[in-house]
Coordinates of C-alpha atoms in Angstrom, one line a residue:
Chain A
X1 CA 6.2 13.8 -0.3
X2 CA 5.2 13.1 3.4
X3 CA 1.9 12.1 4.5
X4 CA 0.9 12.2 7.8
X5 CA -2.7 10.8 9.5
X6 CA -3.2 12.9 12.8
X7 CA -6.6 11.2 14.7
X8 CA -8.3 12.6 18.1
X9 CA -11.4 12.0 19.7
X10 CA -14.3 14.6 19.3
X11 CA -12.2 17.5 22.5
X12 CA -9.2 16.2 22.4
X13 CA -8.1 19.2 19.8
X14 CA -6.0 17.4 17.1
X15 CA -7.6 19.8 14.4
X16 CA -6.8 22.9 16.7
X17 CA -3.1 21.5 17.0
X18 CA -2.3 21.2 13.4
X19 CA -3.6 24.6 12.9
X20 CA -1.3 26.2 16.1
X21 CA 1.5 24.2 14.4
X22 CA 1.1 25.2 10.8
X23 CA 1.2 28.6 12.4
X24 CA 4.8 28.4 14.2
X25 CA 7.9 29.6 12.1
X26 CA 11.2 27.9 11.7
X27 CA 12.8 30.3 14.6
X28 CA 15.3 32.5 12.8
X29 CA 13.4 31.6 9.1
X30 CA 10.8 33.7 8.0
X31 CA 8.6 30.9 6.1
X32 CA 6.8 28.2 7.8
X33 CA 7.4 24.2 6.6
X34 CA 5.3 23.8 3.3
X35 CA 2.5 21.3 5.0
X36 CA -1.2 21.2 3.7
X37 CA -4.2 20.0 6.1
X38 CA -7.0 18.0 5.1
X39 CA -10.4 16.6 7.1
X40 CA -11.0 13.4 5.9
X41 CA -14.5 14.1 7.0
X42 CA -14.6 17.3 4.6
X43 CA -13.3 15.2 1.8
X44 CA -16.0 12.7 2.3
X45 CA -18.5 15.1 2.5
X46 CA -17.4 16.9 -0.9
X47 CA -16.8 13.9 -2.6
X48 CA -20.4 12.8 -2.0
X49 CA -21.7 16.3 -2.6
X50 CA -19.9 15.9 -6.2
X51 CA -21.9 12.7 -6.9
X52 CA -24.8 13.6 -6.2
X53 CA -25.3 11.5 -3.0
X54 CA -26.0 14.0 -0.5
X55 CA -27.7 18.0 -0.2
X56 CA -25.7 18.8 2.8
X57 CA -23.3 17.7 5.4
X58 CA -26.0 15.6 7.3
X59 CA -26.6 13.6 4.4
X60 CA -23.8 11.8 4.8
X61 CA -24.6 9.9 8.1
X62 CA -27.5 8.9 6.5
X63 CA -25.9 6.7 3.4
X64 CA -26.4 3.4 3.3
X65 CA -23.1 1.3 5.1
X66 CA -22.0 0.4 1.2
X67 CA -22.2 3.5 0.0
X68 CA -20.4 5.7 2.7
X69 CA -17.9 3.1 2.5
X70 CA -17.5 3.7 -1.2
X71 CA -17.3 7.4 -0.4
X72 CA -14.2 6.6 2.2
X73 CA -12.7 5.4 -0.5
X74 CA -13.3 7.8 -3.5
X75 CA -12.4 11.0 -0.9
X76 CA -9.2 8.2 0.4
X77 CA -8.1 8.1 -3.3
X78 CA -8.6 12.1 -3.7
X79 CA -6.6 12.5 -0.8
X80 CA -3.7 10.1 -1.9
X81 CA -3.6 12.2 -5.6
X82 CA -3.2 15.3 -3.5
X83 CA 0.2 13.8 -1.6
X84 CA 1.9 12.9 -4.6
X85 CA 2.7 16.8 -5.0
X86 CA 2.4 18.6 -1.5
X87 CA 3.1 17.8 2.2
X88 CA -0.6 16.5 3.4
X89 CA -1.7 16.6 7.2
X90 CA -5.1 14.3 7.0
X91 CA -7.0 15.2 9.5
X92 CA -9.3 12.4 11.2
X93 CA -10.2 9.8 13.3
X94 CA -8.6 6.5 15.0
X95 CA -11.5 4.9 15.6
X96 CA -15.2 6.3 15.5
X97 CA -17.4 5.5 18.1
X98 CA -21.2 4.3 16.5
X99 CA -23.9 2.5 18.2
X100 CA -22.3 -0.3 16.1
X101 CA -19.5 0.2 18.2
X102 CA -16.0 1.2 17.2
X103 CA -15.6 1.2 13.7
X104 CA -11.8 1.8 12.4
X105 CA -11.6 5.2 10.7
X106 CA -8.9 3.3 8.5
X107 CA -9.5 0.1 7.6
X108 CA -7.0 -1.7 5.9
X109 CA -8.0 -0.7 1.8
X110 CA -7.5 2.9 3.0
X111 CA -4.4 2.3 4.8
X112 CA -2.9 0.4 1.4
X113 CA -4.4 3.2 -0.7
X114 CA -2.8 6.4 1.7
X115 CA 0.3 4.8 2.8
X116 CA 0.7 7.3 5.6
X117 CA 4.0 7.9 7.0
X118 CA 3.4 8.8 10.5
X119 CA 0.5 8.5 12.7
X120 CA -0.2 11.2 15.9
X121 CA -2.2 10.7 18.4
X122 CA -3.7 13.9 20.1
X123 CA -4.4 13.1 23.5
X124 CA -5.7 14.7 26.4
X125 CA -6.6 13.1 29.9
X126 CA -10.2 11.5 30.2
X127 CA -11.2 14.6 32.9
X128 CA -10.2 16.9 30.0
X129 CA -11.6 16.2 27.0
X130 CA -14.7 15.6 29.3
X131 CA -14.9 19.0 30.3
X132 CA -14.2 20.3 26.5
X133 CA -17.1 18.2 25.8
X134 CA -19.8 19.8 28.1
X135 CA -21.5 23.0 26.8
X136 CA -23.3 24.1 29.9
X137 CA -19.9 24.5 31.7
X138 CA -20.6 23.2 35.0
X139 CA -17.6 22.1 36.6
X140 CA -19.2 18.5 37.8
X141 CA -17.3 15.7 37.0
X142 CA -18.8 13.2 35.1
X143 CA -17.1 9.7 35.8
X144 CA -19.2 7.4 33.2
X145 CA -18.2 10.0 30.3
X146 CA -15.2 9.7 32.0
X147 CA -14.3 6.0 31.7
X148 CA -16.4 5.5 28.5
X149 CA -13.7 8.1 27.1
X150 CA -10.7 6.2 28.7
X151 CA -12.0 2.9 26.8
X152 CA -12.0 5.1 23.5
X153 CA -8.6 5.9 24.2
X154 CA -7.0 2.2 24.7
X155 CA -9.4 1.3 21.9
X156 CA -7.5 4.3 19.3
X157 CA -3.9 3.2 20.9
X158 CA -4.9 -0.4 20.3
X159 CA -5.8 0.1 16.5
X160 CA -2.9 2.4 15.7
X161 CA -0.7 -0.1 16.6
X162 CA -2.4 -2.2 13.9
X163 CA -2.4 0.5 11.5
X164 CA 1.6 0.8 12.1
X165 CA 2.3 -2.9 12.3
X166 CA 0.3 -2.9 8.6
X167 CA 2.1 0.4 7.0
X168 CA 5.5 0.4 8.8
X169 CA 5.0 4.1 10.0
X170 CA 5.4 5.1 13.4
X171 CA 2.9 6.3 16.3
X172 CA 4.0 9.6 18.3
X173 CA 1.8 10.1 20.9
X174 CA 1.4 14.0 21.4
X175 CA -0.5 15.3 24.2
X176 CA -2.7 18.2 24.3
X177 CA -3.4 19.5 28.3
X178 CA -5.4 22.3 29.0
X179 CA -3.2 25.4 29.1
X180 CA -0.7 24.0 27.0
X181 CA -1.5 23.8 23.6
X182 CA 1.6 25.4 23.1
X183 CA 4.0 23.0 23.7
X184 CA 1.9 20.6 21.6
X185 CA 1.6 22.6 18.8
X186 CA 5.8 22.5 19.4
X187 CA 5.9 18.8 19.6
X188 CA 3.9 18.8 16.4
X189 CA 6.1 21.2 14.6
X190 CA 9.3 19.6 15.3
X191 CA 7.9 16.4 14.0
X192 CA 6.9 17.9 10.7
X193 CA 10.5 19.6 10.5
X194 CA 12.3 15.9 11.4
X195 CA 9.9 14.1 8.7
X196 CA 10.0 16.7 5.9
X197 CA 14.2 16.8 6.4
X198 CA 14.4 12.7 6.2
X199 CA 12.2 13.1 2.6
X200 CA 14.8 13.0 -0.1
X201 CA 14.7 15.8 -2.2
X202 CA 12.9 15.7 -5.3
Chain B
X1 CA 11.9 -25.7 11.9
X2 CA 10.7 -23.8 14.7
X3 CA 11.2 -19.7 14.6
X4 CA 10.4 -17.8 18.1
X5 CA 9.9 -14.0 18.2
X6 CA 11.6 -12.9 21.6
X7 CA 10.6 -9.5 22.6
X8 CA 11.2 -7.2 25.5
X9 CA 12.1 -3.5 25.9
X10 CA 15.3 -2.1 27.3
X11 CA 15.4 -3.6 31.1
X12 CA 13.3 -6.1 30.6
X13 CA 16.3 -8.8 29.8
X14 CA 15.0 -10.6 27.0
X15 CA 19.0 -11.6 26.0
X16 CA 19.6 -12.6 29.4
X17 CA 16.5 -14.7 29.7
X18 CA 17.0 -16.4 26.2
X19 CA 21.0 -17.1 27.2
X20 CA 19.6 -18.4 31.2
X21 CA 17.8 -20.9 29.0
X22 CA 19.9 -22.0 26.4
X23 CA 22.3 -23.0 29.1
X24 CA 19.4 -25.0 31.3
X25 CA 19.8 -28.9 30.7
X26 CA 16.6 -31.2 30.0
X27 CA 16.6 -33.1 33.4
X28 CA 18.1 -36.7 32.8
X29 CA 19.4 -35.3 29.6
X30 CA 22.3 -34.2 28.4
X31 CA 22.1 -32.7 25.6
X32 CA 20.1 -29.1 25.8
X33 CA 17.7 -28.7 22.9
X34 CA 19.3 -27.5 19.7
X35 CA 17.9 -24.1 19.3
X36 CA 20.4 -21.0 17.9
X37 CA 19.6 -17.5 18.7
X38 CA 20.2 -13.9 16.6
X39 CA 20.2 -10.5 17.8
X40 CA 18.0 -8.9 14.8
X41 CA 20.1 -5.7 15.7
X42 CA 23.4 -7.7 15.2
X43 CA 22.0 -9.2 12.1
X44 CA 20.9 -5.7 10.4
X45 CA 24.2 -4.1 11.8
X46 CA 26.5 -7.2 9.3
X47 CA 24.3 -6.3 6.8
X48 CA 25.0 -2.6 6.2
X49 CA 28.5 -3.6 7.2
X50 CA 28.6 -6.5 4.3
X51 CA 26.9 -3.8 1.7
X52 CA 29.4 -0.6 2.7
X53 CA 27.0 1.3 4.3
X54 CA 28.0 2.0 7.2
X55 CA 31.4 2.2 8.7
X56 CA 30.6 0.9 12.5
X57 CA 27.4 0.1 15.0
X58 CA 26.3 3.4 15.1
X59 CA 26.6 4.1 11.7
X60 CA 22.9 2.2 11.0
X61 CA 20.8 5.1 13.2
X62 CA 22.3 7.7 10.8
X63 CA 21.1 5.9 7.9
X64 CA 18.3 7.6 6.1
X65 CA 15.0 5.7 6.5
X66 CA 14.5 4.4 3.7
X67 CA 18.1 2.9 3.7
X68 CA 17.2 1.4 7.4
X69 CA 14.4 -0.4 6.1
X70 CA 16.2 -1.6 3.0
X71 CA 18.5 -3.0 5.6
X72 CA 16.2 -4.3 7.6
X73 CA 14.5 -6.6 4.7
X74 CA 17.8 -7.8 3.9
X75 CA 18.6 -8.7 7.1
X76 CA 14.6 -10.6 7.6
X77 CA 15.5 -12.4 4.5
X78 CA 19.3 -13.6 5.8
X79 CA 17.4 -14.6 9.1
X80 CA 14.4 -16.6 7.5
X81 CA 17.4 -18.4 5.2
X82 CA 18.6 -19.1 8.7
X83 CA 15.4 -20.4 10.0
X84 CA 15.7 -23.4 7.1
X85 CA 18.2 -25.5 8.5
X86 CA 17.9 -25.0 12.6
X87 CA 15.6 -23.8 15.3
X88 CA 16.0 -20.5 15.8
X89 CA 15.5 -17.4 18.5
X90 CA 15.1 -13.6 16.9
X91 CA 15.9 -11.6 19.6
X92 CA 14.2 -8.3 19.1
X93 CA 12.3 -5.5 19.6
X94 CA 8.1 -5.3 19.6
X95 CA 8.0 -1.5 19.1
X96 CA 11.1 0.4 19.4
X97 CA 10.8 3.8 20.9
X98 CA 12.1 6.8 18.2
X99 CA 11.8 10.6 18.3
X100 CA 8.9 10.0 15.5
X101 CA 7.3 7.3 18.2
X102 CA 6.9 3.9 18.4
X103 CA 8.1 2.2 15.6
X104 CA 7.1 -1.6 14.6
X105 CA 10.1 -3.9 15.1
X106 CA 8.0 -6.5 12.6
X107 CA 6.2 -4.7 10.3
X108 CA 4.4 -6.7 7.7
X109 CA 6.5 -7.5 5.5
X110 CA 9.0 -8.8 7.9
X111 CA 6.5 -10.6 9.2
X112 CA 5.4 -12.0 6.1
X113 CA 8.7 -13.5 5.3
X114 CA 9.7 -14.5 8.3
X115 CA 6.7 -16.7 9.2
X116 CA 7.4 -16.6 13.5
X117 CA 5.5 -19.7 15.1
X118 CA 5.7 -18.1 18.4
X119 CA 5.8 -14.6 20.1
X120 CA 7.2 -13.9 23.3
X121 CA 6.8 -10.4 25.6
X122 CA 9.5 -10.5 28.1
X123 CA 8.0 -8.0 30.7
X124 CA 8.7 -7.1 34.1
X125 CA 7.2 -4.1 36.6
X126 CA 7.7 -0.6 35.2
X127 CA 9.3 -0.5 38.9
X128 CA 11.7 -3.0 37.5
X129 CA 12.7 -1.6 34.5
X130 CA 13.6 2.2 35.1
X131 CA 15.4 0.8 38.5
X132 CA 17.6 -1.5 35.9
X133 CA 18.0 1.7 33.5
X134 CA 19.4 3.6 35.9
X135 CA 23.0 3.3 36.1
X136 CA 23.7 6.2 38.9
X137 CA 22.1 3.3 40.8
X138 CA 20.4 5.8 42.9
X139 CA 17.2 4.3 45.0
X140 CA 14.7 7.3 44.4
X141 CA 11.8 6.4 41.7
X142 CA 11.0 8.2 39.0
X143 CA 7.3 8.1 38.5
X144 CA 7.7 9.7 35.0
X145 CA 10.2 7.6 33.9
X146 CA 7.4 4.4 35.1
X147 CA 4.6 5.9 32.9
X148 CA 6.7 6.3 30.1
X149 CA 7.3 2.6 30.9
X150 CA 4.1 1.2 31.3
X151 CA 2.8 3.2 27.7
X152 CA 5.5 1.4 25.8
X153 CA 4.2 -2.1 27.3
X154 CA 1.1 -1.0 26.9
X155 CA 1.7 -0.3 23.2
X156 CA 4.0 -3.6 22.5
X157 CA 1.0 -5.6 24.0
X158 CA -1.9 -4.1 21.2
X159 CA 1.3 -4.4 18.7
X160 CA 2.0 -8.0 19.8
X161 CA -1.8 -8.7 19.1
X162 CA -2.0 -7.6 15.3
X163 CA 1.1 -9.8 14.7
X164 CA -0.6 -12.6 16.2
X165 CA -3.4 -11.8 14.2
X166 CA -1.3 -11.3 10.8
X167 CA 0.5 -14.9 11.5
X168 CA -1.9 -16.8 13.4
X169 CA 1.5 -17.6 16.0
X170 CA 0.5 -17.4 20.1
X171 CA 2.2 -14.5 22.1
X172 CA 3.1 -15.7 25.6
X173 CA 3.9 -13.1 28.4
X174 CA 7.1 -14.1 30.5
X175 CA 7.8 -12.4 33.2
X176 CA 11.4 -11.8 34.0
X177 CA 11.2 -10.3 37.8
X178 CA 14.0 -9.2 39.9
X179 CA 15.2 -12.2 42.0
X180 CA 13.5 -14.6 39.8
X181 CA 15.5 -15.2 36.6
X182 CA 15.4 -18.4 36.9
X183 CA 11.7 -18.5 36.5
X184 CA 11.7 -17.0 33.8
X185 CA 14.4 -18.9 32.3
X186 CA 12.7 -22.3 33.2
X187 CA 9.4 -20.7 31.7
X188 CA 11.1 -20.3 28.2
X189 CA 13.0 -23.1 28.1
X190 CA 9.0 -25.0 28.4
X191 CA 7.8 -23.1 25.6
X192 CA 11.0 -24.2 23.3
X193 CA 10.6 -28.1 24.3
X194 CA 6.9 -28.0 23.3
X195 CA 7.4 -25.9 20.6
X196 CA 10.1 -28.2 19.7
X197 CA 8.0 -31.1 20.3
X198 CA 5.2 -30.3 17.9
X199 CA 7.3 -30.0 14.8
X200 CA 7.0 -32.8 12.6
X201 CA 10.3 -34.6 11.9
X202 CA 11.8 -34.3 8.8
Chain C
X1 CA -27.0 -11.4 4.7
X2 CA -25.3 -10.6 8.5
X3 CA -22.4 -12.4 9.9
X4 CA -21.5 -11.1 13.4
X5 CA -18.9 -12.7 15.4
X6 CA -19.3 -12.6 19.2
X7 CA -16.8 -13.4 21.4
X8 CA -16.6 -13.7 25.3
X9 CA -13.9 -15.3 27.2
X10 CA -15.2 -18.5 29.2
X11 CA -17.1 -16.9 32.1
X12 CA -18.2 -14.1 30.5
X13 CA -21.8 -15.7 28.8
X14 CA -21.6 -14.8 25.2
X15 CA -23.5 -18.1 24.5
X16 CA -26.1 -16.9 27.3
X17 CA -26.4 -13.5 25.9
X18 CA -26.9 -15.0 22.1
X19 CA -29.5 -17.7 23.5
X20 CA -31.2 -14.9 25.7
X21 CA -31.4 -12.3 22.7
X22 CA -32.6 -14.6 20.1
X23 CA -35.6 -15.8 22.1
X24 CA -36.5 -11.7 22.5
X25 CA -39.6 -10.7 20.5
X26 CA -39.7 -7.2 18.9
X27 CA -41.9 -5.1 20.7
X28 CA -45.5 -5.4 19.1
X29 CA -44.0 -8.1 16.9
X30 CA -44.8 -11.6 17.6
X31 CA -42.1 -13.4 15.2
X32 CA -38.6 -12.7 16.1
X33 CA -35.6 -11.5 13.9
X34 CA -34.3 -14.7 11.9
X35 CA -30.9 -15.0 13.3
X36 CA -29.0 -18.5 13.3
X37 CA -26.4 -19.1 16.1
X38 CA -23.5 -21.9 15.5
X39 CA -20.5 -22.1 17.5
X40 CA -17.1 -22.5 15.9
X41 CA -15.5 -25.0 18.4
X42 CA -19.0 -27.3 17.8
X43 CA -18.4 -26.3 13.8
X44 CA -14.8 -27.7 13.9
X45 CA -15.2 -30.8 15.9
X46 CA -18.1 -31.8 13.4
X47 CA -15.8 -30.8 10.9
X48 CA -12.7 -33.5 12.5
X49 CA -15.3 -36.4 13.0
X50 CA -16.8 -36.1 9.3
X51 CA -12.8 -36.3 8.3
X52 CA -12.6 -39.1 10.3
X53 CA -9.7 -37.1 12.5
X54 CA -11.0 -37.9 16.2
X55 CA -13.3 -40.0 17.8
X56 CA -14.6 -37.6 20.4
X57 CA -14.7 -33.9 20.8
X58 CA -11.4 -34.2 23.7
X59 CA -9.4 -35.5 20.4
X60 CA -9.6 -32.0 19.0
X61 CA -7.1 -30.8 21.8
X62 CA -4.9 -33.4 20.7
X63 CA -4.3 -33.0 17.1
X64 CA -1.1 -31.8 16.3
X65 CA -0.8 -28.0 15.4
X66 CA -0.7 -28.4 11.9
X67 CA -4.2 -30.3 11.6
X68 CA -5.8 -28.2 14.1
X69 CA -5.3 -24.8 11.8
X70 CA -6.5 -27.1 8.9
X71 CA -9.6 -28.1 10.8
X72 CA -10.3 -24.4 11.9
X73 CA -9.8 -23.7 8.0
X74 CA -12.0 -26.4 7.1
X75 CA -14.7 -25.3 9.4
X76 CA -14.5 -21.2 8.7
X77 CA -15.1 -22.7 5.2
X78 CA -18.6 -24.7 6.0
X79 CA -19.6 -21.0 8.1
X80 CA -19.0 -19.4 5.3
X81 CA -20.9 -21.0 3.3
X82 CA -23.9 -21.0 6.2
X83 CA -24.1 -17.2 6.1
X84 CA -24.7 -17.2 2.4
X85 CA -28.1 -17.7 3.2
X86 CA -29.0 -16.4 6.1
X87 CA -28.1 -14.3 9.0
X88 CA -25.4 -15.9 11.1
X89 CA -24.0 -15.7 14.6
X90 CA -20.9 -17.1 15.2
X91 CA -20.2 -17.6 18.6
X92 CA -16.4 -18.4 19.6
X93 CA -13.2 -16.8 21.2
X94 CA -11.1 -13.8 20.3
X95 CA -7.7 -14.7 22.0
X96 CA -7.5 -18.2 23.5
X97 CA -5.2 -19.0 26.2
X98 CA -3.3 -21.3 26.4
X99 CA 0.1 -22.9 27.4
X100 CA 2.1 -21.5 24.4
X101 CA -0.1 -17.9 25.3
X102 CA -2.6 -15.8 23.9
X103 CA -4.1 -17.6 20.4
X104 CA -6.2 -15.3 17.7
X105 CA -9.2 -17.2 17.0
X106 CA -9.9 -15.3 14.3
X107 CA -6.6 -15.2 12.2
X108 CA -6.1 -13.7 9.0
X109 CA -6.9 -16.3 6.8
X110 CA -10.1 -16.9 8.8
X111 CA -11.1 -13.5 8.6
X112 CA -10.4 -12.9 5.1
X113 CA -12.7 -16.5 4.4
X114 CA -15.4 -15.4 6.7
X115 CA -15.4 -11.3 6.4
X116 CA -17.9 -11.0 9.5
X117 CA -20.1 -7.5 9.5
X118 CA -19.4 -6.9 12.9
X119 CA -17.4 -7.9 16.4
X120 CA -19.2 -8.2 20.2
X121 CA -17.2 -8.4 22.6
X122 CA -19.2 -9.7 26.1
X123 CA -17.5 -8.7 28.6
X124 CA -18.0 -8.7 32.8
X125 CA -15.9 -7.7 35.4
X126 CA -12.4 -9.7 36.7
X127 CA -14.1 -10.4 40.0
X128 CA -17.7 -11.7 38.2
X129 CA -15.9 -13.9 35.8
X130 CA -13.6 -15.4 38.6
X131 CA -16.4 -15.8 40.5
X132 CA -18.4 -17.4 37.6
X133 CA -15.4 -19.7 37.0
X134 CA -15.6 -20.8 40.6
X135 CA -16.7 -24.3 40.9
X136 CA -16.9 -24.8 44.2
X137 CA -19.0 -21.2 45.1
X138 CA -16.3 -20.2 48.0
X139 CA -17.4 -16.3 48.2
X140 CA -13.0 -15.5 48.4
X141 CA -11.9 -13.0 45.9
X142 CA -9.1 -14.7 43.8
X143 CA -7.0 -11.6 42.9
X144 CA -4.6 -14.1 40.9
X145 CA -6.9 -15.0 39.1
X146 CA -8.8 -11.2 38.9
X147 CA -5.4 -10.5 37.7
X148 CA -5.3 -13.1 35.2
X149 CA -8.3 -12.7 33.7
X150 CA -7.9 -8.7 33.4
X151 CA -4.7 -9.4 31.3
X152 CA -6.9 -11.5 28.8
X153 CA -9.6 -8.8 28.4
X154 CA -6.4 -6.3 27.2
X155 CA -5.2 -8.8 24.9
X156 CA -9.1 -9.4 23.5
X157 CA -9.9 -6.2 23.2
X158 CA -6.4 -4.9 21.1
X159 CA -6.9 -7.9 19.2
X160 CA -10.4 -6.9 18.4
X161 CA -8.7 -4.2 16.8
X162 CA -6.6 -6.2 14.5
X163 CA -9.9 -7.8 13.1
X164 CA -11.5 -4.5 13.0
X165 CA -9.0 -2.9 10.6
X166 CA -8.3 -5.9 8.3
X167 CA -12.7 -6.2 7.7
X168 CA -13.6 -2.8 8.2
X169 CA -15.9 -4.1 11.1
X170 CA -16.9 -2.8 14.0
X171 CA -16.1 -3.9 17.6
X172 CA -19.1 -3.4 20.3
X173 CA -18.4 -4.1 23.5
X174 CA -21.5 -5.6 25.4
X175 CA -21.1 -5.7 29.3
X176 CA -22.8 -9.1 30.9
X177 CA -22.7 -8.3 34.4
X178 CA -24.2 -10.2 37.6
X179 CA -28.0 -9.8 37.7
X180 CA -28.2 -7.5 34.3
X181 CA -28.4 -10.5 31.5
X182 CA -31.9 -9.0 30.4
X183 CA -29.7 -5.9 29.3
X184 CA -27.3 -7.2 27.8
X185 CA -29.7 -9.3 25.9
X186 CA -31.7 -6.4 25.1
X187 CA -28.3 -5.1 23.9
X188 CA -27.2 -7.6 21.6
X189 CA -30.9 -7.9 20.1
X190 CA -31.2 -4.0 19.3
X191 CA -28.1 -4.9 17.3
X192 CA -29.1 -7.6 15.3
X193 CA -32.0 -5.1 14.5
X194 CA -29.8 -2.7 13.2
X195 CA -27.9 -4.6 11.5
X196 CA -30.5 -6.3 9.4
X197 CA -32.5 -3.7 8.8
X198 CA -29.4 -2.2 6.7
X199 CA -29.0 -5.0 4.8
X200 CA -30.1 -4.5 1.1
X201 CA -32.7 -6.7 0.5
X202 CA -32.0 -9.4 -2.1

């Protein structure tokens, strides 16, 4: 089965995509391509609910280093079970930005463990996603949540290129403007299509 | 023996740069320096033609992907074989640019068996490059041709990086500019007499 | 116990920063966090002059290839070994440039001996670091050299990546810029606090 990792910073839409996608129908075919999405966030978040670790969502920022890392890699090793039978879109993150810095959102045991075989990139332009990010709506431009989001970007396109160079999967970059969320939904659909036709058939 | 990774997208002239320096001559020498180079392209295209998979050139983008990167291993193990006996040149690709995205040229396990001791990017202006593409030989830019441009060498620079890091080999940028082919020629040509240099006789 | 890797190319001040952070007292504190610094390239010529490989710490640059990686091995070994008792800093270079290009300093095997808890990257602007480089204190911009230098930072900061996704790390940039070393050291010290306080204690 296919697995593909789509990763977005917080307002540049990539869960918002893969739902418009999963939306679209084959034109002229009633059903849509059999794809399931995942958060890898939710996963985590369940996974640690399971054990015990954590009373809600919060709780899980506020694990120890070791132990959220051992939670990546329980929900990793959920989420690898699940692709054995279905399609999976995993939902998630490039890189997260921490006031440790930028910590990979898959680190080379997950990447072994998932063996994804496509990575997206949802990206928007710096001006963008800063506007999706402010809540009071004023139409100011902010230029240091600006360039602090540009140096997120190059730091994502820098690591996926590790993450391919490490799995053999390609990077598409698919980018999601204001206004036309449409047309990357599309370029997300299409992909799905060309990846679930290459799979051979069970 | 010595094995140098050339890389450079289309435009760039990576061939034409490796062939300008194969034919330079040591100064008060004779003799150039004994170094062979192989299209990785070429090499993967005799291999599907050697196993009957595919009936001409083209035939190897039609094959499924699994097939293609069957081929490609066989073709990284016929090369490293290679690589026992001479100094040798791969002339390749750093990411190649698909439908699904960029796609590693040396994924890990190629890179693994293969063992480079140097990287080259053969780069030149995004300018450059779509003015080289074009064959209408028109004068009028194309600015979204250039982007396109500069995001692939963006993305073959963070990729050269994790190879580096994978193999501990240097990447060194040469810059093949209009006008100055011989620079860049002369520049490579260097980097194969030191290289050359520093291997321990047998 | 912590091992953080901070690099900075030459120019940027990571030593400075280090020094400057470590003499810092915590606020209402009067000891300081316990935090040993060593640099790598002081590590490995100690490491060539126990062995009996050079007489002086120029005879590093002039050891063949071969015995160099062994020395860096040697002396990632001895660091290692350092941090199993007590907090380290290890203070070197992410890429180094040099004639055959951009070197990792941290390559695979290195990484995989040492497995640092975190990256710093110091960084400064092109123009400050040219103009820190500048021996002779001529006020004339350099934009070569700006130029030069803002190639290096890309290639530091994708390979940052690399380490980040083979250790699970993360990568902090720390900005060192004209007039603002207090900050920076203020910085790199709420770090090390961080840091430490989430390490189980033994």
């Amino acid at each position: 089965m296919v697995l593909i990792v789509v990763t977005g910073m917080p307002g540049a839409g990539s869960s918002t995509v893969i739902e418009e996608a999963l939306n679209l129908k084959l034109k002229g075919r009633e059903e849509s391509i059999v794809f399931k999405s995942v958060n890898y966030g939710d996963v985590m978040y369940e996974t640690a609910l399971e054990n015990g670790l954590v009373a809600n969502r919060d709780g899980v920022r506020t694990l120890s280093g070791e132990k959220q890392r051992e939670i990546q890699m329980r929900a990793c090793k959920n989420i690898s079970k699940m692709s054995e039978n279905m399609n999976l879109i995993v939902d998630t993150h490039c890189t997260i930005k921490m006031p440790l810095g930028y910590l990979p959102g898959l680190p080379e045991p997950v990447l072994r463990e998932l063996k994804p075989d496509q990575f997206v990139l949802i990206e928007a332009t710096a001006e963008e996603i800063a506007a999706r990010r402010q809540k009071d709506k004023t139409r100011e431009r902010d230029a240091e949540a600006e360039s602090s989001i540009e140096e997120h970007q190059f730091m994502n396109r820098a690591m996926s290129m590790a993450y391919a160079c490490l799995t053999g999967a390609a990077v598409k970059i698919i980018e999601n403007h204001d206004g036309a969320l449409d047309k990357a939904a599309e370029a997300f659909f299409v992909l799905m299509n060309r990846l679930s036709e290459s799979e051979p058939k069970p």
